[in-house]
């Protein structure tokens, strides 16, 4: 052994301890996170810095405009006239009633409030998956609530003074139009989608025709036709309410979109599910209702919510036939001489944007929650 | 030629499997079917007696699956007569539904309903098609789930079960409709080898109970032990049919010999 050592002068066993290397960089905690995500490399660091600069450049003026320099109180344009660099929230505050209720008469506004409460009472339990009585809830949401609300808001019966729909407006009308659009587009969209997949030629072609015509033209056109052309087809003396015609147009348009979303879901259900259901002797409607639709709708929840969000924002187009929902109510108030200043339009539009955003963001968050929930448990 | 063996727990007494009935369960006369220009089924003549167990073998694409799918109207035939349980299959949807009520089917890929629990899978058709009260349907379902040895899975979802368990549920689901005829379309082809046995066990038990069964399968051991008749199909035709012993020991047709030499080692 010692001979070999002396001959070769090679050691196979290390005699000295190796130098201690630094521990791995931390990957947890805020510093670790920043290092991993923001400053991973020179290019990353550069992008991070550029990003921060842009964010500051945008956010600082925005915060200054919306908060620091904003006018919060005041009874008329005097308060905001001098303020050219900040938002005029006093204007929004003073006109809030109009933004919410439109021209609905002041003493009757409680009816709109009751409508809001009734709507929440239907939607909230429906949205909570564990809440009981879903069947009853659906009946309420699709039938009872719309009928009751119709009587409540229109009046003219049971001692309630009549409020014609021309006076309806603001956020309240936006909610009415989108609610009706959603509540009708889902069932009709399902029917159109099933119709399009039908083997019966008449049903198939009628469905294809409705879907393609409604999807192929802009909503404004549909509203125009519903608002202006439709009355020409009615016999003289028969006159449908303008709002009713707008609701019809919006629902038809939304149904066509919904139909294509649902059809995507129907196509995603494996053929074996149809065969399994048929082999058990289930009829077409039983199979569709019990086996196919529950799976198809689950698959396309994101698409349905997407359509709902689009529909909610599209309701602002009903202004084209002089129906004043939230956005057009806000825009109308710009010309109010009491409040006409250089900053009121921006403030009013910002307010409208925030309201729309809250609703749409709420819907999108809810759909994410439902997706996560449905993805657990019984995935095949 | 070596005879295929069936490894099941239940020793089977072939005398249990005698067919005494002279009732016709399924009668196919001159059945033809085309997919466009492709002639899938050519002049199929097949009579299945009540209580008979038929195994249909043959290479893939020979029309075996298509043939049994014609029996419950999942595929429609274009020529010939199919009479199932004295009901002739036409394009009348009512009759097709009537036939489907009496004919249970088990698929290669189970086709359980993933959004329903095992118990709900089993009770769905009895409740909606047979109008059975829910409680009764659940009792019946539990009986069959016990028979296929998975009552403890009743409240799980199909996705939580193994393939073999899912296929046993599929058999129980079909049995819950109390069918007079059972069709099996390659019930073990999608299963891992160690799960095939548990499914075959259930099928052997079912055979012993006297059920009329028509099985498309490559399990030649099962065919030999359980079938009254083995039918060999190729290119849309029934080439040969015989009792299992004869079929395996003395195949008549060249095509059959080739097939058997490839499938039995």
mmCIF file of C-alpha atoms in Angstrom, chain B:
data_model
loop_
_atom_site.group_PDB
_atom_site.id
_atom_site.type_symbol
_atom_site.label_atom_id
_atom_site.label_comp_id
_atom_site.label_asym_id
_atom_site.label_seq_id
_atom_site.Cartn_x
_atom_site.Cartn_y
_atom_site.Cartn_z
ATOM 1 C CA UNK B 1 -55.351 -27.257 -30.690
ATOM 2 C CA UNK B 2 -55.226 -26.357 -26.991
ATOM 3 C CA UNK B 3 -58.432 -25.492 -25.245
ATOM 4 C CA UNK B 4 -58.684 -22.115 -23.555
ATOM 5 C CA UNK B 5 -59.147 -22.157 -19.791
ATOM 6 C CA UNK B 6 -61.228 -19.834 -17.701
ATOM 7 C CA UNK B 7 -59.847 -18.865 -14.337
ATOM 8 C CA UNK B 8 -62.820 -17.899 -12.223
ATOM 9 C CA UNK B 9 -63.597 -18.485 -8.595
ATOM 10 C CA UNK B 10 -66.888 -20.113 -9.354
ATOM 11 C CA UNK B 11 -66.513 -23.673 -10.499
ATOM 12 C CA UNK B 12 -69.132 -23.990 -13.149
ATOM 13 C CA UNK B 13 -71.270 -27.022 -13.653
ATOM 14 C CA UNK B 14 -72.116 -27.063 -17.333
ATOM 15 C CA UNK B 15 -75.364 -28.853 -16.609
ATOM 16 C CA UNK B 16 -76.487 -25.556 -15.072
ATOM 17 C CA UNK B 17 -76.220 -24.080 -18.493
ATOM 18 C CA UNK B 18 -78.586 -26.354 -20.394
ATOM 19 C CA UNK B 19 -81.160 -24.522 -22.429
ATOM 20 C CA UNK B 20 -84.551 -26.040 -22.052
ATOM 21 C CA UNK B 21 -86.656 -23.272 -23.511
ATOM 22 C CA UNK B 22 -88.001 -23.313 -27.024
ATOM 23 C CA UNK B 23 -88.906 -19.618 -26.851
ATOM 24 C CA UNK B 24 -87.067 -17.380 -29.271
ATOM 25 C CA UNK B 25 -85.382 -14.400 -27.610
ATOM 26 C CA UNK B 26 -83.750 -12.765 -30.610
ATOM 27 C CA UNK B 27 -84.398 -13.553 -34.246
ATOM 28 C CA UNK B 28 -82.371 -11.927 -36.998
ATOM 29 C CA UNK B 29 -83.374 -12.808 -40.532
ATOM 30 C CA UNK B 30 -81.434 -11.636 -43.568
ATOM 31 C CA UNK B 31 -80.129 -8.554 -41.805
ATOM 32 C CA UNK B 32 -78.037 -6.178 -43.909
ATOM 33 C CA UNK B 33 -76.453 -2.908 -42.986
ATOM 34 C CA UNK B 34 -74.395 -0.372 -44.866
ATOM 35 C CA UNK B 35 -72.353 2.595 -43.697
ATOM 36 C CA UNK B 36 -72.558 4.609 -46.878
ATOM 37 C CA UNK B 37 -71.020 2.260 -49.443
ATOM 38 C CA UNK B 38 -69.440 0.016 -46.872
ATOM 39 C CA UNK B 39 -71.393 -3.202 -46.395
ATOM 40 C CA UNK B 40 -70.986 -3.883 -42.640
ATOM 41 C CA UNK B 41 -73.463 -6.689 -42.138
ATOM 42 C CA UNK B 42 -74.169 -9.178 -44.902
ATOM 43 C CA UNK B 43 -77.198 -11.395 -44.642
ATOM 44 C CA UNK B 44 -77.019 -12.101 -40.956
ATOM 45 C CA UNK B 45 -79.262 -14.954 -39.824
ATOM 46 C CA UNK B 46 -79.162 -15.647 -36.135
ATOM 47 C CA UNK B 47 -81.715 -17.131 -33.782
ATOM 48 C CA UNK B 48 -81.067 -16.969 -30.060
ATOM 49 C CA UNK B 49 -83.274 -19.027 -27.756
ATOM 50 C CA UNK B 50 -84.269 -17.866 -24.306
ATOM 51 C CA UNK B 51 -81.615 -18.830 -21.773
ATOM 52 C CA UNK B 52 -78.985 -19.322 -24.451
ATOM 53 C CA UNK B 53 -75.534 -17.818 -24.076
ATOM 54 C CA UNK B 54 -73.889 -16.829 -27.306
ATOM 55 C CA UNK B 55 -70.309 -15.710 -27.672
ATOM 56 C CA UNK B 56 -69.437 -13.813 -30.815
ATOM 57 C CA UNK B 57 -65.791 -13.809 -31.837
ATOM 58 C CA UNK B 58 -63.940 -12.515 -34.818
ATOM 59 C CA UNK B 59 -61.277 -10.079 -35.927
ATOM 60 C CA UNK B 60 -61.791 -6.367 -35.384
ATOM 61 C CA UNK B 61 -63.903 -4.710 -38.032
ATOM 62 C CA UNK B 62 -65.811 -7.920 -38.685
ATOM 63 C CA UNK B 63 -69.126 -6.383 -37.633
ATOM 64 C CA UNK B 64 -69.551 -8.144 -34.260
ATOM 65 C CA UNK B 65 -70.269 -4.985 -32.300
ATOM 66 C CA UNK B 66 -72.442 -3.554 -35.037
ATOM 67 C CA UNK B 67 -74.491 -6.723 -35.027
ATOM 68 C CA UNK B 68 -75.286 -6.727 -31.325
ATOM 69 C CA UNK B 69 -75.856 -2.982 -31.386
ATOM 70 C CA UNK B 70 -78.561 -3.619 -33.968
ATOM 71 C CA UNK B 71 -80.335 -5.827 -31.442
ATOM 72 C CA UNK B 72 -81.217 -2.885 -29.193
ATOM 73 C CA UNK B 73 -81.515 -0.330 -31.952
ATOM 74 C CA UNK B 74 -78.316 1.610 -31.253
ATOM 75 C CA UNK B 75 -77.590 0.940 -34.909
ATOM 76 C CA UNK B 76 -80.326 0.621 -37.449
ATOM 77 C CA UNK B 77 -80.359 -2.080 -40.097
ATOM 78 C CA UNK B 78 -81.390 -1.346 -43.642
ATOM 79 C CA UNK B 79 -82.632 -4.727 -44.763
ATOM 80 C CA UNK B 80 -84.019 -7.809 -43.068
ATOM 81 C CA UNK B 81 -85.954 -8.432 -39.860
ATOM 82 C CA UNK B 82 -84.866 -8.216 -36.257
ATOM 83 C CA UNK B 83 -87.378 -9.469 -33.712
ATOM 84 C CA UNK B 84 -86.429 -9.101 -30.075
ATOM 85 C CA UNK B 85 -88.689 -10.583 -27.444
ATOM 86 C CA UNK B 86 -91.562 -10.695 -29.970
ATOM 87 C CA UNK B 87 -91.136 -7.008 -30.802
ATOM 88 C CA UNK B 88 -89.967 -6.280 -34.321
ATOM 89 C CA UNK B 89 -87.478 -3.430 -34.599
ATOM 90 C CA UNK B 90 -88.610 -0.858 -37.110
ATOM 91 C CA UNK B 91 -87.960 2.859 -37.210
ATOM 92 C CA UNK B 92 -90.833 3.297 -34.748
ATOM 93 C CA UNK B 93 -89.162 4.935 -31.741
ATOM 94 C CA UNK B 94 -91.768 3.557 -29.341
ATOM 95 C CA UNK B 95 -90.886 -0.010 -30.274
ATOM 96 C CA UNK B 96 -87.192 0.690 -30.002
ATOM 97 C CA UNK B 97 -87.722 2.034 -26.495
ATOM 98 C CA UNK B 98 -89.822 -1.028 -25.636
ATOM 99 C CA UNK B 99 -87.011 -3.302 -26.786
ATOM 100 C CA UNK B 100 -84.393 -1.304 -24.895
ATOM 101 C CA UNK B 101 -86.389 -1.674 -21.707
ATOM 102 C CA UNK B 102 -86.104 -5.461 -22.008
ATOM 103 C CA UNK B 103 -82.518 -5.603 -23.236
ATOM 104 C CA UNK B 104 -79.636 -4.618 -20.991
ATOM 105 C CA UNK B 105 -76.349 -3.605 -22.502
ATOM 106 C CA UNK B 106 -72.810 -3.462 -21.156
ATOM 107 C CA UNK B 107 -70.255 -1.449 -23.100
ATOM 108 C CA UNK B 108 -66.520 -1.679 -23.569
ATOM 109 C CA UNK B 109 -66.034 1.730 -21.951
ATOM 110 C CA UNK B 110 -68.695 1.238 -19.243
ATOM 111 C CA UNK B 111 -70.544 4.464 -20.153
ATOM 112 C CA UNK B 112 -71.459 5.159 -16.549
ATOM 113 C CA UNK B 113 -72.845 8.634 -15.931
ATOM 114 C CA UNK B 114 -69.986 10.541 -14.272
ATOM 115 C CA UNK B 115 -72.187 13.207 -12.687
ATOM 116 C CA UNK B 116 -74.274 10.666 -10.771
ATOM 117 C CA UNK B 117 -73.294 8.412 -7.874
ATOM 118 C CA UNK B 118 -73.106 4.659 -8.340
ATOM 119 C CA UNK B 119 -76.491 4.253 -6.689
ATOM 120 C CA UNK B 120 -78.034 7.017 -8.813
ATOM 121 C CA UNK B 121 -76.578 5.402 -11.933
ATOM 122 C CA UNK B 122 -78.399 2.225 -10.992
ATOM 123 C CA UNK B 123 -81.720 3.763 -9.959
ATOM 124 C CA UNK B 124 -82.070 6.321 -12.752
ATOM 125 C CA UNK B 125 -83.641 4.094 -15.373
ATOM 126 C CA UNK B 126 -85.940 2.145 -13.013
ATOM 127 C CA UNK B 127 -87.251 5.434 -11.601
ATOM 128 C CA UNK B 128 -87.724 7.280 -14.893
ATOM 129 C CA UNK B 129 -88.444 4.463 -17.310
ATOM 130 C CA UNK B 130 -90.139 1.894 -15.100
ATOM 131 C CA UNK B 131 -91.710 4.581 -12.843
ATOM 132 C CA UNK B 132 -90.548 2.672 -9.792
ATOM 133 C CA UNK B 133 -90.727 4.488 -6.435
ATOM 134 C CA UNK B 134 -87.305 5.804 -5.421
ATOM 135 C CA UNK B 135 -87.074 3.734 -2.253
ATOM 136 C CA UNK B 136 -87.877 0.518 -4.067
ATOM 137 C CA UNK B 137 -85.437 1.326 -6.866
ATOM 138 C CA UNK B 138 -82.697 1.887 -4.302
ATOM 139 C CA UNK B 139 -83.427 -1.431 -2.609
ATOM 140 C CA UNK B 140 -83.266 -3.245 -5.930
ATOM 141 C CA UNK B 141 -80.072 -1.406 -6.858
ATOM 142 C CA UNK B 142 -78.422 -2.349 -3.563
ATOM 143 C CA UNK B 143 -79.325 -6.002 -4.161
ATOM 144 C CA UNK B 144 -77.601 -5.973 -7.524
ATOM 145 C CA UNK B 145 -74.629 -4.009 -6.216
ATOM 146 C CA UNK B 146 -74.260 -6.731 -3.596
ATOM 147 C CA UNK B 147 -74.487 -9.340 -6.303
ATOM 148 C CA UNK B 148 -71.595 -7.702 -8.160
ATOM 149 C CA UNK B 149 -69.848 -7.335 -4.786
ATOM 150 C CA UNK B 150 -69.537 -3.574 -4.491
ATOM 151 C CA UNK B 151 -72.378 -2.390 -2.233
ATOM 152 C CA UNK B 152 -69.902 -0.297 -0.226
ATOM 153 C CA UNK B 153 -69.222 1.926 -3.251
ATOM 154 C CA UNK B 154 -72.861 2.966 -3.654
ATOM 155 C CA UNK B 155 -72.350 6.608 -2.764
ATOM 156 C CA UNK B 156 -69.150 7.190 -4.686
ATOM 157 C CA UNK B 157 -68.883 8.625 -8.170
ATOM 158 C CA UNK B 158 -67.771 6.463 -11.116
ATOM 159 C CA UNK B 159 -64.501 8.398 -11.412
ATOM 160 C CA UNK B 160 -63.468 7.165 -7.973
ATOM 161 C CA UNK B 161 -63.712 3.485 -8.936
ATOM 162 C CA UNK B 162 -61.306 1.188 -10.752
ATOM 163 C CA UNK B 163 -62.114 -0.007 -14.245
ATOM 164 C CA UNK B 164 -63.202 -3.435 -13.076
ATOM 165 C CA UNK B 165 -65.449 -1.935 -10.421
ATOM 166 C CA UNK B 166 -66.956 0.444 -12.959
ATOM 167 C CA UNK B 167 -67.731 -2.393 -15.322
ATOM 168 C CA UNK B 168 -69.397 -4.345 -12.511
ATOM 169 C CA UNK B 169 -71.485 -1.273 -11.734
ATOM 170 C CA UNK B 170 -72.413 -1.100 -15.412
ATOM 171 C CA UNK B 171 -73.610 -4.705 -15.247
ATOM 172 C CA UNK B 172 -75.581 -3.993 -12.069
ATOM 173 C CA UNK B 173 -77.068 -0.899 -13.691
ATOM 174 C CA UNK B 174 -78.299 -2.927 -16.639
ATOM 175 C CA UNK B 175 -79.671 -5.652 -14.352
ATOM 176 C CA UNK B 176 -81.647 -3.109 -12.309
ATOM 177 C CA UNK B 177 -83.995 -2.775 -15.274
ATOM 178 C CA UNK B 178 -84.702 -6.489 -14.872
ATOM 179 C CA UNK B 179 -83.900 -7.213 -18.532
ATOM 180 C CA UNK B 180 -84.732 -10.474 -20.267
ATOM 181 C CA UNK B 181 -81.689 -10.337 -22.501
ATOM 182 C CA UNK B 182 -78.189 -9.005 -21.797
ATOM 183 C CA UNK B 183 -75.816 -7.773 -24.468
ATOM 184 C CA UNK B 184 -72.104 -7.464 -23.736
ATOM 185 C CA UNK B 185 -69.961 -5.473 -26.153
ATOM 186 C CA UNK B 186 -66.348 -6.394 -25.385
ATOM 187 C CA UNK B 187 -66.877 -5.900 -21.658
ATOM 188 C CA UNK B 188 -63.309 -6.734 -20.666
ATOM 189 C CA UNK B 189 -61.351 -5.188 -23.533
ATOM 190 C CA UNK B 190 -60.718 -1.877 -21.808
ATOM 191 C CA UNK B 191 -59.677 -3.422 -18.497
ATOM 192 C CA UNK B 192 -56.311 -4.066 -16.925
ATOM 193 C CA UNK B 193 -55.553 -7.799 -16.934
ATOM 194 C CA UNK B 194 -56.014 -8.252 -13.194
ATOM 195 C CA UNK B 195 -59.492 -6.747 -13.348
ATOM 196 C CA UNK B 196 -60.781 -8.964 -16.126
ATOM 197 C CA UNK B 197 -61.356 -11.855 -13.754
ATOM 198 C CA UNK B 198 -63.668 -9.964 -11.415
ATOM 199 C CA UNK B 199 -65.869 -8.947 -14.330
ATOM 200 C CA UNK B 200 -65.883 -12.425 -15.850
ATOM 201 C CA UNK B 201 -66.852 -13.847 -12.446
ATOM 202 C CA UNK B 202 -69.921 -11.671 -12.428
ATOM 203 C CA UNK B 203 -70.770 -12.727 -15.969
ATOM 204 C CA UNK B 204 -70.373 -16.412 -15.147
ATOM 205 C CA UNK B 205 -72.718 -16.003 -12.194
ATOM 206 C CA UNK B 206 -75.193 -14.272 -14.413
ATOM 207 C CA UNK B 207 -74.985 -17.119 -16.908
ATOM 208 C CA UNK B 208 -75.636 -19.632 -14.142
ATOM 209 C CA UNK B 209 -78.801 -17.747 -13.235
ATOM 210 C CA UNK B 210 -80.216 -18.520 -16.663
ATOM 211 C CA UNK B 211 -79.962 -15.086 -18.274
ATOM 212 C CA UNK B 212 -80.031 -14.924 -22.058
ATOM 213 C CA UNK B 213 -76.649 -13.474 -22.949
ATOM 214 C CA UNK B 214 -75.054 -12.359 -26.186
ATOM 215 C CA UNK B 215 -71.401 -11.477 -25.658
ATOM 216 C CA UNK B 216 -68.888 -10.038 -28.048
ATOM 217 C CA UNK B 217 -65.627 -10.956 -26.387
ATOM 218 C CA UNK B 218 -62.104 -12.150 -26.953
ATOM 219 C CA UNK B 219 -62.174 -14.147 -23.713
ATOM 220 C CA UNK B 220 -62.038 -17.587 -25.268
ATOM 221 C CA UNK B 221 -61.862 -19.225 -21.832
ATOM 222 C CA UNK B 222 -65.188 -17.668 -21.015
ATOM 223 C CA UNK B 223 -66.577 -18.802 -24.368
ATOM 224 C CA UNK B 224 -65.544 -22.380 -23.776
ATOM 225 C CA UNK B 225 -66.885 -22.567 -20.233
ATOM 226 C CA UNK B 226 -70.086 -20.633 -20.523
ATOM 227 C CA UNK B 227 -71.315 -20.401 -24.106
ATOM 228 C CA UNK B 228 -73.827 -22.719 -25.688
ATOM 229 C CA UNK B 229 -72.697 -21.565 -29.070
ATOM 230 C CA UNK B 230 -69.710 -19.688 -30.394
ATOM 231 C CA UNK B 231 -70.265 -17.602 -33.478
ATOM 232 C CA UNK B 232 -67.379 -16.576 -35.654
ATOM 233 C CA UNK B 233 -67.739 -13.500 -37.810
ATOM 234 C CA UNK B 234 -65.542 -12.085 -40.502
ATOM 235 C CA UNK B 235 -66.122 -9.245 -42.967
ATOM 236 C CA UNK B 236 -69.723 -8.758 -41.923
ATOM 237 C CA UNK B 237 -70.737 -12.391 -42.230
ATOM 238 C CA UNK B 238 -71.304 -15.235 -39.845
ATOM 239 C CA UNK B 239 -68.704 -17.701 -41.079
ATOM 240 C CA UNK B 240 -69.148 -20.474 -38.637
ATOM 241 C CA UNK B 241 -71.063 -21.390 -35.511
ATOM 242 C CA UNK B 242 -70.765 -24.371 -33.267
ATOM 243 C CA UNK B 243 -70.707 -25.649 -29.706
ATOM 244 C CA UNK B 244 -67.581 -24.423 -27.947
ATOM 245 C CA UNK B 245 -65.736 -27.787 -27.758
ATOM 246 C CA UNK B 246 -66.280 -28.444 -31.444
ATOM 247 C CA UNK B 247 -65.550 -24.851 -32.345
ATOM 248 C CA UNK B 248 -62.170 -24.886 -30.643
ATOM 249 C CA UNK B 249 -61.152 -28.463 -31.449
ATOM 250 C CA UNK B 250 -62.423 -28.777 -35.003
ATOM 251 C CA UNK B 251 -62.870 -25.409 -36.619
ATOM 252 C CA UNK B 252 -64.237 -25.939 -40.125
ATOM 253 C CA UNK B 253 -63.337 -22.786 -41.924
ATOM 254 C CA UNK B 254 -59.821 -21.688 -42.848
ATOM 255 C CA UNK B 255 -60.452 -18.180 -41.573
ATOM 256 C CA UNK B 256 -61.569 -19.566 -38.212
ATOM 257 C CA UNK B 257 -58.483 -21.738 -37.927
ATOM 258 C CA UNK B 258 -56.243 -18.784 -38.641
ATOM 259 C CA UNK B 259 -58.053 -16.630 -36.100
ATOM 260 C CA UNK B 260 -57.898 -19.317 -33.407
ATOM 261 C CA UNK B 261 -54.229 -19.989 -34.035
ATOM 262 C CA UNK B 262 -53.529 -16.308 -33.513
ATOM 263 C CA UNK B 263 -55.663 -15.876 -30.433
ATOM 264 C CA UNK B 264 -54.829 -19.128 -28.565
ATOM 265 C CA UNK B 265 -51.257 -19.860 -27.675
#
